[in-house]
CSV table of C-alpha atoms in Angstrom, one decimal:
chain,number,residue,atom,x,y,z
C,5,UNK,CA,0.0,0.0,0.0
C,6,UNK,CA,2.5,2.5,-1.2
C,7,UNK,CA,0.3,5.1,-2.7
C,8,UNK,CA,-0.5,8.5,-1.1
C,9,UNK,CA,-3.9,8.9,0.5
C,10,UNK,CA,-5.3,12.2,1.7
C,11,UNK,CA,-8.9,11.3,2.4
C,12,UNK,CA,-9.7,10.4,6.0
C,13,UNK,CA,-13.5,10.1,6.3
C,14,UNK,CA,-15.3,7.8,4.0
C,15,UNK,CA,-19.1,7.7,3.5
C,16,UNK,CA,-21.4,4.8,2.9
C,17,UNK,CA,-21.6,5.9,-0.8
C,18,UNK,CA,-17.8,5.8,-1.0
C,19,UNK,CA,-17.8,2.2,0.2
C,20,UNK,CA,-20.6,1.1,-2.1
C,21,UNK,CA,-19.0,2.7,-5.1
C,22,UNK,CA,-15.6,1.2,-4.3
C,23,UNK,CA,-17.0,-2.3,-3.8
C,24,UNK,CA,-18.7,-2.0,-7.2
C,25,UNK,CA,-15.5,-0.7,-8.8
C,26,UNK,CA,-13.4,-3.4,-7.3
C,27,UNK,CA,-15.7,-6.1,-8.7
C,28,UNK,CA,-15.6,-4.4,-12.1
C,29,UNK,CA,-11.8,-4.5,-11.9
C,30,UNK,CA,-11.9,-8.1,-11.0
C,31,UNK,CA,-14.1,-8.9,-14.0
C,32,UNK,CA,-11.7,-7.1,-16.3
C,33,UNK,CA,-8.7,-8.9,-14.7
C,34,UNK,CA,-10.3,-12.2,-15.5
C,35,UNK,CA,-10.7,-11.2,-19.1
C,36,UNK,CA,-7.1,-10.1,-19.3
C,37,UNK,CA,-5.9,-13.4,-17.9
C,38,UNK,CA,-7.7,-15.2,-20.7
C,39,UNK,CA,-6.2,-13.4,-23.7
C,40,UNK,CA,-4.0,-10.4,-22.7
C,41,UNK,CA,-0.2,-10.2,-23.4
C,42,UNK,CA,1.6,-10.0,-20.1
C,43,UNK,CA,5.3,-9.3,-19.9
C,44,UNK,CA,7.0,-12.5,-18.9
C,45,UNK,CA,9.7,-13.1,-21.5
C,46,UNK,CA,12.6,-12.5,-19.1
C,47,UNK,CA,11.6,-12.7,-15.4
C,48,UNK,CA,12.7,-9.7,-13.5
C,49,UNK,CA,13.4,-9.8,-9.7
C,50,UNK,CA,13.1,-7.0,-7.2
C,51,UNK,CA,14.0,-6.3,-3.5
C,52,UNK,CA,12.5,-4.0,-0.9
C,53,UNK,CA,14.3,-3.5,2.4
C,54,UNK,CA,12.7,-1.8,5.4
C,55,UNK,CA,15.3,0.0,7.6
C,56,UNK,CA,15.6,1.2,11.1
C,57,UNK,CA,17.2,4.4,12.2
C,58,UNK,CA,19.0,4.6,15.5
C,59,UNK,CA,20.9,7.3,17.4
C,60,UNK,CA,24.3,7.1,19.0
C,61,UNK,CA,22.8,5.4,22.1
C,62,UNK,CA,21.1,2.7,20.0
C,63,UNK,CA,17.7,4.2,20.6
C,64,UNK,CA,15.2,4.6,17.7
C,65,UNK,CA,15.8,7.9,15.9
C,66,UNK,CA,12.4,9.5,15.0
C,67,UNK,CA,13.9,11.5,12.1
C,68,UNK,CA,13.0,9.8,8.9
C,69,UNK,CA,11.6,12.9,7.2
C,70,UNK,CA,14.7,15.0,7.7
C,71,UNK,CA,17.0,12.1,6.8
C,72,UNK,CA,15.0,11.3,3.7
C,73,UNK,CA,15.4,14.9,2.6
C,74,UNK,CA,19.2,14.6,3.2
C,75,UNK,CA,19.4,11.3,1.2
C,76,UNK,CA,17.5,12.9,-1.8
C,77,UNK,CA,17.3,9.5,-3.6
C,78,UNK,CA,14.0,8.3,-5.1
C,79,UNK,CA,15.0,4.7,-4.2
C,80,UNK,CA,14.3,5.6,-0.5
C,81,UNK,CA,10.9,6.4,1.0
C,82,UNK,CA,9.2,6.7,4.3
C,83,UNK,CA,7.7,3.7,6.1
C,84,UNK,CA,5.1,3.4,8.9
C,85,UNK,CA,7.2,4.7,11.8
C,86,UNK,CA,9.3,7.8,12.0
C,87,UNK,CA,12.3,5.5,12.7
C,88,UNK,CA,11.8,3.6,9.5
C,89,UNK,CA,12.9,4.0,5.9
C,90,UNK,CA,12.4,1.7,2.9
C,91,UNK,CA,14.9,1.1,0.1
C,92,UNK,CA,13.6,-0.2,-3.2
C,93,UNK,CA,16.4,-1.8,-5.3
C,94,UNK,CA,16.2,-1.3,-9.1
C,95,UNK,CA,14.5,-4.5,-10.6
C,96,UNK,CA,16.9,-6.7,-12.5
C,97,UNK,CA,17.6,-10.1,-13.9
C,98,UNK,CA,19.6,-12.4,-11.7
C,99,UNK,CA,21.3,-14.2,-14.5
C,100,UNK,CA,25.1,-14.0,-14.8
C,101,UNK,CA,26.4,-11.5,-12.2
C,102,UNK,CA,22.9,-10.2,-11.2
C,103,UNK,CA,23.4,-10.9,-7.5
C,104,UNK,CA,26.8,-9.2,-7.5
C,105,UNK,CA,25.2,-6.1,-9.1
C,106,UNK,CA,22.5,-6.2,-6.4
C,107,UNK,CA,25.2,-6.4,-3.7
C,108,UNK,CA,27.2,-3.5,-5.2
C,109,UNK,CA,24.2,-1.3,-5.6
C,110,UNK,CA,22.6,-2.0,-2.2
C,111,UNK,CA,25.9,-1.5,-0.3
C,112,UNK,CA,26.5,1.8,-2.2
C,113,UNK,CA,23.0,3.0,-1.5
C,114,UNK,CA,23.1,2.1,2.1
C,115,UNK,CA,26.5,3.7,2.6
C,116,UNK,CA,25.4,7.0,1.0
C,117,UNK,CA,22.3,6.9,3.2
C,118,UNK,CA,24.3,6.2,6.3
C,119,UNK,CA,26.5,9.2,5.5
C,120,UNK,CA,23.5,11.5,5.2
C,121,UNK,CA,21.8,10.0,8.3
C,122,UNK,CA,25.0,10.8,10.3
C,123,UNK,CA,24.3,14.5,9.8
C,124,UNK,CA,21.2,13.9,11.9
C,125,UNK,CA,23.1,11.8,14.5
C,126,UNK,CA,21.6,8.6,13.2
C,127,UNK,CA,22.6,5.4,11.5
C,128,UNK,CA,20.9,2.6,9.7
C,129,UNK,CA,20.3,-0.8,11.2
C,130,UNK,CA,19.0,-3.8,9.2
C,131,UNK,CA,17.1,-6.0,11.6
C,132,UNK,CA,13.7,-7.7,11.7
C,133,UNK,CA,12.7,-5.9,15.0
C,134,UNK,CA,14.8,-3.2,16.5
C,135,UNK,CA,15.6,-4.7,20.0
C,136,UNK,CA,15.7,-1.4,21.8
C,137,UNK,CA,12.1,-0.4,20.9
C,138,UNK,CA,9.8,0.1,23.9
C,139,UNK,CA,6.0,0.6,24.2
C,140,UNK,CA,6.7,4.3,24.6
C,141,UNK,CA,8.3,4.4,21.1
C,142,UNK,CA,5.5,2.6,19.3
C,143,UNK,CA,2.7,5.1,19.7
C,144,UNK,CA,0.5,7.0,17.2
C,145,UNK,CA,2.5,10.2,17.6
C,146,UNK,CA,5.5,8.4,16.2
C,147,UNK,CA,3.8,7.4,12.9
C,148,UNK,CA,5.3,8.9,9.8
C,149,UNK,CA,3.7,12.2,8.8
C,150,UNK,CA,2.5,10.9,5.5
C,151,UNK,CA,-1.3,11.1,5.7
C,152,UNK,CA,-1.8,7.6,4.3
C,153,UNK,CA,-0.4,6.1,7.5
C,154,UNK,CA,-2.9,8.1,9.7
C,155,UNK,CA,-5.8,7.1,7.5
C,156,UNK,CA,-4.8,3.4,7.5
C,157,UNK,CA,-4.4,3.6,11.3
C,158,UNK,CA,-7.9,5.1,11.7
C,159,UNK,CA,-9.5,2.6,9.4
C,160,UNK,CA,-7.9,-0.5,11.1
C,161,UNK,CA,-8.6,0.8,14.7
C,162,UNK,CA,-12.1,1.9,13.7
C,163,UNK,CA,-12.9,-1.5,12.1
C,164,UNK,CA,-11.8,-3.3,15.2
C,165,UNK,CA,-13.7,-0.9,17.5
C,166,UNK,CA,-11.5,-1.6,20.5
C,167,UNK,CA,-7.8,-1.7,21.6
C,168,UNK,CA,-5.5,-4.1,19.8
C,169,UNK,CA,-4.2,-6.9,22.0
C,170,UNK,CA,-0.6,-8.2,21.6
C,171,UNK,CA,-0.2,-11.6,23.2
C,172,UNK,CA,3.0,-13.4,22.2
C,173,UNK,CA,4.3,-16.4,24.2
C,174,UNK,CA,7.7,-17.6,23.4
C,175,UNK,CA,10.9,-18.1,25.6
C,176,UNK,CA,9.4,-15.2,27.6
C,177,UNK,CA,5.9,-13.7,27.4
C,178,UNK,CA,4.5,-10.4,26.2
C,179,UNK,CA,0.9,-9.3,26.8
C,180,UNK,CA,-0.2,-5.7,26.3
C,181,UNK,CA,-2.6,-3.5,24.5
C,182,UNK,CA,-2.2,-0.7,22.0
C,183,UNK,CA,-4.7,1.9,20.7
C,184,UNK,CA,-2.9,2.3,17.3
C,185,UNK,CA,-1.2,0.2,14.6
C,186,UNK,CA,2.2,1.8,15.6
C,187,UNK,CA,3.6,-1.6,16.8
C,188,UNK,CA,3.5,-2.7,13.2
C,189,UNK,CA,6.3,-0.3,12.5
C,190,UNK,CA,8.6,-2.6,14.5
C,191,UNK,CA,8.3,-5.2,11.8
C,192,UNK,CA,11.0,-4.4,9.2
C,193,UNK,CA,11.3,-6.9,6.4
C,194,UNK,CA,13.0,-8.0,3.3
C,195,UNK,CA,10.5,-8.4,0.5
C,196,UNK,CA,11.4,-10.4,-2.6
C,197,UNK,CA,9.6,-9.9,-6.0
C,198,UNK,CA,9.6,-12.5,-8.8
C,199,UNK,CA,8.0,-11.8,-12.1
C,200,UNK,CA,6.1,-14.8,-13.5
C,201,UNK,CA,3.8,-15.6,-16.4
C,202,UNK,CA,0.1,-16.0,-15.8
C,203,UNK,CA,0.1,-19.7,-16.6
C,204,UNK,CA,2.9,-20.4,-14.1
C,205,UNK,CA,1.8,-18.0,-11.3
C,206,UNK,CA,-0.1,-20.6,-9.3
C,207,UNK,CA,2.9,-23.0,-9.3
C,208,UNK,CA,5.3,-20.2,-8.0
C,209,UNK,CA,2.8,-19.0,-5.4
C,210,UNK,CA,2.1,-22.6,-4.2
C,211,UNK,CA,5.8,-23.3,-4.0
C,212,UNK,CA,6.4,-20.1,-2.1
C,213,UNK,CA,3.8,-21.1,0.4
C,214,UNK,CA,5.3,-24.6,0.8
C,215,UNK,CA,8.8,-23.2,1.7
C,216,UNK,CA,7.7,-20.3,3.8
C,217,UNK,CA,8.5,-22.1,7.0
C,218,UNK,CA,12.0,-23.1,5.8
C,219,UNK,CA,12.7,-19.5,4.8
C,220,UNK,CA,11.7,-18.1,8.2
C,221,UNK,CA,13.7,-20.8,10.1
C,222,UNK,CA,16.9,-20.1,8.1
C,223,UNK,CA,16.6,-16.3,8.0
C,224,UNK,CA,15.1,-15.6,11.5
C,225,UNK,CA,16.3,-12.3,12.9
C,226,UNK,CA,13.7,-10.9,15.3
C,227,UNK,CA,13.9,-12.5,18.7
C,228,UNK,CA,13.3,-9.4,20.9
C,229,UNK,CA,10.3,-7.1,21.4
C,230,UNK,CA,9.8,-4.7,24.3
C,231,UNK,CA,12.8,-6.2,26.1
C,232,UNK,CA,11.5,-9.7,26.0
C,233,UNK,CA,12.9,-12.7,24.1
C,234,UNK,CA,9.9,-14.2,22.3
C,235,UNK,CA,9.9,-16.1,19.0
C,236,UNK,CA,12.9,-16.6,16.8
C,237,UNK,CA,11.0,-14.5,14.2
C,238,UNK,CA,8.7,-12.5,16.5
C,239,UNK,CA,7.8,-10.3,13.5
C,240,UNK,CA,5.4,-13.0,12.2
C,241,UNK,CA,3.2,-12.8,15.3
C,242,UNK,CA,3.5,-9.1,15.8
C,243,UNK,CA,2.5,-8.1,12.3
C,244,UNK,CA,-0.6,-10.3,12.4
C,245,UNK,CA,-1.7,-9.0,15.8
C,246,UNK,CA,-0.9,-5.4,15.3
C,247,UNK,CA,-3.1,-5.1,12.2
C,248,UNK,CA,-5.9,-7.3,13.3
C,249,UNK,CA,-9.3,-5.7,12.5
C,250,UNK,CA,-11.2,-8.5,14.3
C,251,UNK,CA,-12.6,-8.2,17.8
C,252,UNK,CA,-12.7,-11.5,19.8
C,253,UNK,CA,-16.2,-12.4,18.6
C,254,UNK,CA,-15.2,-12.3,15.0
C,255,UNK,CA,-12.1,-14.4,15.7
C,256,UNK,CA,-14.2,-17.0,17.4
C,257,UNK,CA,-16.5,-17.1,14.3
C,258,UNK,CA,-13.4,-17.9,12.1
C,259,UNK,CA,-13.4,-14.5,10.2
C,260,UNK,CA,-10.1,-14.4,8.4
C,261,UNK,CA,-7.3,-12.0,9.6
C,262,UNK,CA,-5.9,-9.4,7.2
C,263,UNK,CA,-2.4,-10.8,7.8
C,264,UNK,CA,-3.1,-14.2,6.3
C,265,UNK,CA,-1.3,-17.3,5.3
C,266,UNK,CA,-4.2,-18.5,3.2
C,267,UNK,CA,-6.1,-21.7,3.3
C,268,UNK,CA,-5.7,-23.6,0.1
C,269,UNK,CA,-3.4,-24.2,-2.9
C,270,UNK,CA,-4.5,-22.3,-5.9
C,271,UNK,CA,-4.9,-22.9,-9.7
C,272,UNK,CA,-4.7,-19.3,-10.8
C,273,UNK,CA,-3.7,-15.9,-9.6
C,274,UNK,CA,-7.3,-15.0,-10.0
C,275,UNK,CA,-8.1,-17.2,-7.0
C,276,UNK,CA,-6.2,-14.9,-4.7
C,277,UNK,CA,-7.7,-11.6,-6.0
C,278,UNK,CA,-11.2,-13.2,-5.9
C,279,UNK,CA,-10.6,-14.2,-2.3
C,280,UNK,CA,-9.6,-10.7,-1.4
C,281,UNK,CA,-12.8,-9.3,-2.8
C,282,UNK,CA,-15.0,-12.1,-1.3
C,283,UNK,CA,-13.6,-12.1,2.3
C,284,UNK,CA,-12.2,-8.7,3.1
C,285,UNK,CA,-14.2,-5.4,3.4
C,286,UNK,CA,-12.4,-2.4,2.0
C,287,UNK,CA,-10.2,-0.3,4.4
C,288,UNK,CA,-9.5,2.5,1.9
C,289,UNK,CA,-12.5,2.9,-0.4
C,290,UNK,CA,-10.9,5.4,-2.8
C,291,UNK,CA,-12.0,5.3,-6.4
C,292,UNK,CA,-10.2,6.6,-9.5
C,293,UNK,CA,-11.8,7.9,-12.7
C,294,UNK,CA,-10.7,5.1,-15.0
C,295,UNK,CA,-13.3,2.8,-16.4
C,296,UNK,CA,-11.3,-0.4,-16.8
C,297,UNK,CA,-13.8,-1.9,-19.3
C,298,UNK,CA,-13.5,1.1,-21.6
C,299,UNK,CA,-9.7,1.0,-21.4
C,300,UNK,CA,-9.6,-2.7,-22.2
C,301,UNK,CA,-12.0,-2.3,-25.1
C,302,UNK,CA,-10.0,0.6,-26.5
C,303,UNK,CA,-6.9,-1.7,-26.5
C,304,UNK,CA,-5.2,0.0,-23.6
C,305,UNK,CA,-3.8,-1.4,-20.3
C,306,UNK,CA,-6.2,-0.9,-17.4
C,307,UNK,CA,-4.6,0.3,-14.2
C,308,UNK,CA,-7.1,-1.6,-12.1
C,309,UNK,CA,-6.3,0.9,-9.3
C,310,UNK,CA,-9.1,-0.1,-6.9
C,311,UNK,CA,-8.3,-3.8,-7.1
C,312,UNK,CA,-4.6,-3.1,-6.5
C,313,UNK,CA,-5.3,-0.8,-3.6
C,314,UNK,CA,-7.5,-3.4,-2.0
C,315,UNK,CA,-4.9,-6.1,-2.6
C,316,UNK,CA,-2.4,-3.8,-0.8
C,317,UNK,CA,-4.5,-3.9,2.4
C,318,UNK,CA,-4.7,-7.7,2.5
C,319,UNK,CA,-1.3,-8.7,4.0
C,320,UNK,CA,-0.6,-12.2,2.6
C,321,UNK,CA,2.8,-13.6,3.4
C,322,UNK,CA,3.1,-14.3,-0.3
C,323,UNK,CA,1.1,-11.6,-2.1
C,324,UNK,CA,0.0,-11.6,-5.7
C,325,UNK,CA,0.9,-8.4,-7.6
C,326,UNK,CA,-0.5,-6.9,-10.8
C,327,UNK,CA,1.6,-4.0,-12.1
C,328,UNK,CA,2.5,-2.1,-15.2
C,329,UNK,CA,6.0,-1.2,-16.4
C,330,UNK,CA,6.8,0.5,-19.6
C,331,UNK,CA,3.2,0.2,-20.8
C,332,UNK,CA,3.1,-3.6,-20.3
C,333,UNK,CA,1.3,-5.4,-17.5
C,334,UNK,CA,3.0,-8.1,-15.6
C,335,UNK,CA,2.4,-10.4,-12.6
C,336,UNK,CA,4.7,-10.9,-9.6
C,337,UNK,CA,4.9,-13.0,-6.5
C,338,UNK,CA,5.8,-10.8,-3.6
C,339,UNK,CA,7.5,-12.9,-0.9
C,340,UNK,CA,7.1,-11.1,2.4
C,341,UNK,CA,8.1,-13.7,5.1
C,342,UNK,CA,11.7,-12.6,5.7
C,343,UNK,CA,13.1,-10.1,8.1
C,344,UNK,CA,15.6,-7.4,7.1
C,345,UNK,CA,19.3,-8.0,7.8
C,346,UNK,CA,21.7,-8.9,9.3
C,347,UNK,CA,23.9,-7.9,6.3
C,348,UNK,CA,23.5,-7.2,2.6
C,349,UNK,CA,25.1,-10.5,1.8
C,350,UNK,CA,22.9,-12.4,4.2
C,351,UNK,CA,19.8,-10.9,2.6
C,352,UNK,CA,21.1,-11.8,-0.9
C,353,UNK,CA,21.8,-15.4,0.4
C,354,UNK,CA,18.2,-15.5,1.5
C,355,UNK,CA,17.1,-14.2,-1.9
C,356,UNK,CA,19.1,-16.7,-3.8
C,357,UNK,CA,17.8,-19.5,-1.7
C,358,UNK,CA,14.2,-18.4,-2.3
C,359,UNK,CA,14.5,-17.7,-6.1
C,360,UNK,CA,16.4,-20.9,-6.7
C,361,UNK,CA,14.2,-23.1,-4.5
C,362,UNK,CA,10.9,-22.0,-5.9
C,363,UNK,CA,12.0,-22.4,-9.5
C,364,UNK,CA,13.5,-25.8,-8.7
C,365,UNK,CA,10.2,-27.0,-7.0
C,366,UNK,CA,8.0,-25.6,-9.8
C,367,UNK,CA,10.0,-27.4,-12.4
C,368,UNK,CA,10.2,-30.7,-10.5
C,369,UNK,CA,8.5,-33.8,-11.9
C,370,UNK,CA,6.0,-33.9,-9.1
C,371,UNK,CA,4.9,-30.5,-7.5
C,372,UNK,CA,5.6,-30.2,-3.8
C,373,UNK,CA,2.1,-28.9,-3.2
C,374,UNK,CA,0.6,-32.1,-4.5
C,375,UNK,CA,2.4,-34.0,-1.7
C,376,UNK,CA,2.2,-31.5,1.2
C,377,UNK,CA,-1.1,-30.5,2.7
C,378,UNK,CA,-1.8,-26.8,3.0
C,379,UNK,CA,-2.4,-27.1,6.7
C,380,UNK,CA,1.1,-28.7,7.1
C,381,UNK,CA,2.7,-25.8,5.2
C,382,UNK,CA,1.0,-23.4,7.6
C,383,UNK,CA,2.0,-25.4,10.7
C,384,UNK,CA,5.6,-25.4,9.4
C,385,UNK,CA,5.5,-21.7,9.0
C,386,UNK,CA,4.4,-21.0,12.5
C,387,UNK,CA,6.7,-23.6,14.0
C,388,UNK,CA,9.6,-22.1,12.2
C,389,UNK,CA,8.7,-18.6,13.4
C,390,UNK,CA,8.7,-19.8,17.0
C,391,UNK,CA,11.8,-22.0,17.0
C,392,UNK,CA,13.9,-20.9,14.0
C,393,UNK,CA,16.7,-23.3,13.1
C,394,UNK,CA,15.6,-25.5,16.0
C,395,UNK,CA,12.2,-26.1,14.4
C,396,UNK,CA,11.1,-29.6,13.3
C,397,UNK,CA,9.0,-29.4,10.1
C,398,UNK,CA,6.9,-31.9,8.3
C,399,UNK,CA,8.1,-32.7,4.7
C,400,UNK,CA,6.8,-35.2,2.1
C,401,UNK,CA,8.4,-38.6,1.9
C,402,UNK,CA,10.5,-37.7,5.0
C,403,UNK,CA,8.0,-37.0,7.8
C,404,UNK,CA,9.2,-34.8,10.7
C,405,UNK,CA,12.7,-33.5,10.1
C,406,UNK,CA,14.9,-30.8,11.5
C,407,UNK,CA,15.4,-27.6,9.5
C,408,UNK,CA,19.2,-28.0,9.0
C,409,UNK,CA,18.9,-31.6,7.8
C,410,UNK,CA,16.0,-30.8,5.4
C,411,UNK,CA,17.9,-27.9,3.9
C,412,UNK,CA,21.3,-29.6,3.7
C,413,UNK,CA,20.1,-33.0,2.4
C,414,UNK,CA,17.1,-32.0,0.3
C,415,UNK,CA,16.6,-28.3,-0.5
C,416,UNK,CA,20.0,-26.8,-1.3
C,417,UNK,CA,20.5,-29.0,-4.3
C,418,UNK,CA,17.0,-28.0,-5.6
C,419,UNK,CA,17.9,-24.4,-5.0
C,420,UNK,CA,21.1,-24.8,-7.0
C,421,UNK,CA,19.3,-26.3,-9.9
C,422,UNK,CA,16.8,-23.5,-9.8
C,423,UNK,CA,19.5,-20.8,-9.9
C,424,UNK,CA,21.1,-22.6,-12.8
C,425,UNK,CA,17.8,-22.4,-14.6
C,426,UNK,CA,17.9,-18.6,-14.1
C,427,UNK,CA,21.4,-18.5,-15.5
C,428,UNK,CA,23.1,-17.4,-12.3
C,429,UNK,CA,26.8,-17.5,-12.4
C,430,UNK,CA,28.2,-20.6,-10.7
C,431,UNK,CA,30.5,-18.5,-8.4
C,432,UNK,CA,27.5,-16.4,-7.3
C,433,UNK,CA,25.3,-19.4,-6.8
C,434,UNK,CA,27.9,-21.2,-4.7
C,435,UNK,CA,28.9,-18.2,-2.6
C,436,UNK,CA,25.3,-17.3,-1.6
C,437,UNK,CA,24.0,-20.9,-1.1
C,438,UNK,CA,27.2,-21.6,0.8
C,439,UNK,CA,26.1,-19.0,3.4
C,440,UNK,CA,22.7,-20.8,3.8
C,441,UNK,CA,24.7,-24.1,4.1
C,442,UNK,CA,26.9,-22.7,6.8
C,443,UNK,CA,24.0,-21.3,8.8
C,444,UNK,CA,22.6,-24.8,8.9
C,445,UNK,CA,25.9,-26.4,9.8
C,446,UNK,CA,26.7,-24.0,12.6
C,447,UNK,CA,23.1,-23.5,13.8
C,448,UNK,CA,23.6,-19.7,13.7
C,449,UNK,CA,21.4,-17.1,12.1
C,450,UNK,CA,20.6,-13.6,13.1
C,451,UNK,CA,18.2,-14.6,15.8
C,452,UNK,CA,20.7,-16.9,17.4
C,453,UNK,CA,23.5,-14.3,17.3
C,454,UNK,CA,21.2,-11.7,18.9
C,455,UNK,CA,20.1,-14.0,21.8
C,456,UNK,CA,23.7,-15.2,22.4
C,457,UNK,CA,25.0,-11.7,22.4
C,458,UNK,CA,22.4,-10.6,24.9
C,459,UNK,CA,22.9,-13.6,27.2
C,460,UNK,CA,26.7,-13.0,27.1
C,461,UNK,CA,26.3,-9.3,28.1
C,462,UNK,CA,23.9,-10.3,30.9
C,463,UNK,CA,26.1,-13.1,32.2
C,464,UNK,CA,29.6,-12.0,31.6
C,465,UNK,CA,29.3,-8.2,31.7
C,466,UNK,CA,26.7,-8.1,34.5
C,467,UNK,CA,24.3,-6.0,32.5
C,468,UNK,CA,20.5,-5.9,33.0
C,469,UNK,CA,18.3,-6.6,30.0
C,470,UNK,CA,17.9,-3.0,28.7
C,471,UNK,CA,21.6,-2.4,28.9
C,472,UNK,CA,22.4,-5.7,27.2
C,473,UNK,CA,20.1,-5.0,24.4
C,474,UNK,CA,21.6,-1.5,23.8
C,475,UNK,CA,25.1,-3.1,23.9
C,476,UNK,CA,24.1,-5.8,21.5
C,477,UNK,CA,22.5,-3.3,19.0
C,478,UNK,CA,25.7,-1.2,18.9
C,479,UNK,CA,27.8,-4.3,18.3
C,480,UNK,CA,25.3,-5.5,15.7
C,481,UNK,CA,25.5,-2.2,13.8
C,482,UNK,CA,29.3,-2.4,13.7
C,483,UNK,CA,29.4,-6.0,12.5
C,484,UNK,CA,26.6,-5.3,9.9
C,485,UNK,CA,28.9,-2.8,8.2
C,486,UNK,CA,31.6,-5.5,7.6
C,487,UNK,CA,29.2,-7.4,5.3
C,488,UNK,CA,30.5,-10.6,6.7
C,489,UNK,CA,27.7,-13.3,7.1
C,490,UNK,CA,26.1,-13.4,10.5
C,491,UNK,CA,27.1,-17.1,11.1
C,492,UNK,CA,30.8,-15.8,11.3
C,493,UNK,CA,30.1,-13.0,13.8
C,494,UNK,CA,31.8,-13.3,17.2
C,495,UNK,CA,29.5,-13.0,20.2
C,496,UNK,CA,31.8,-10.8,22.3
């Protein structure tokens, strides 16, 4: 939901008109899927990285607007919290040296942004949840000033009609309430985009759902919230709860949450957009002037603005995307399960593992989604978020298996084959998948490093939890800038 929104109060007529317009867009989208020429000749990829800003004391720095003005780069934009920014990498092919190009460009962009942020006594930290955040930081007054965030907050809180409860039980327990969606700003992620053809979209989405648990387990980097150690990837639980429009009665009735894993394998991208329209009331009923039927009949490319806006307020972990670039429409899978960080090379290793694995599974003789129940995929996802590399997942023909064994014995070879299919250079393939391999062999990802660093500070330095978290974040920021993979980081 990246578009600007200025309207705050919506009438009944707005909602009725918007619902009608969304359904009209959905009908046009169905026609386009039947006989329209989508751009899919050479599948592009994309990365979005959500960033945290901290000051010299490792506290969140509520300065994104002034820092964004200093950066003056259209690849950067605001995010939900005033301590957040987002970096959108230029889309590209990953064949040949594509990953090396990503690495060079991301490191250069982040380095320039860090230099500009330093003028405001701030630095950038790539992490799934900033460990020094407190309840006092995540309040409505600290939402970014862009009006769309205020409108979204008002609509979600208004739809719920009562305070939002956060109840996360992990190594320790957190139970509290909030009167805004500000805690969602703590969730900073790495979002991967993969362009696919209409006839192969279902396979790529299904494969993405099947491996979501594995991705989260290997890439977990969000163990702390409000000073408590919770899940290995606490971001998964926090994001779902912080944007939940359902009061307890609707939860008990089985009404679907807006942060949603889904409930079935699909046969077409249309299934997902149709579910969005059928199950989820509009949050932002804003209509554009375009008549998509007229545009289609005139030989143009419909924007389908209302359908896209509605899709942007249903937070699937693997989201379908309809977009237009250079006058041609295309479809993408937006993979949203991973946290930001710890380093650029760690994130690119996560990206290579994802892109290669989904392609390898899609092109396998027997699709993984024909062997794994959807409920097992969802259970794997939540188990992995809780336990990270210590999770035990269910996998076809194997049964219950530890994440490291599954990745090392079964999935890395599939990912390598998939990257070969994309034409990724062998050196790039081996370097990035080698990082995933070493995480599994050492049992160390970002979440493990953070918890061990905090334990060490508490036990060996005599620090209390807040002091240990601040010490850890300062050390994390130093090590992040080396771009050495997190499994190699020293704890002390």
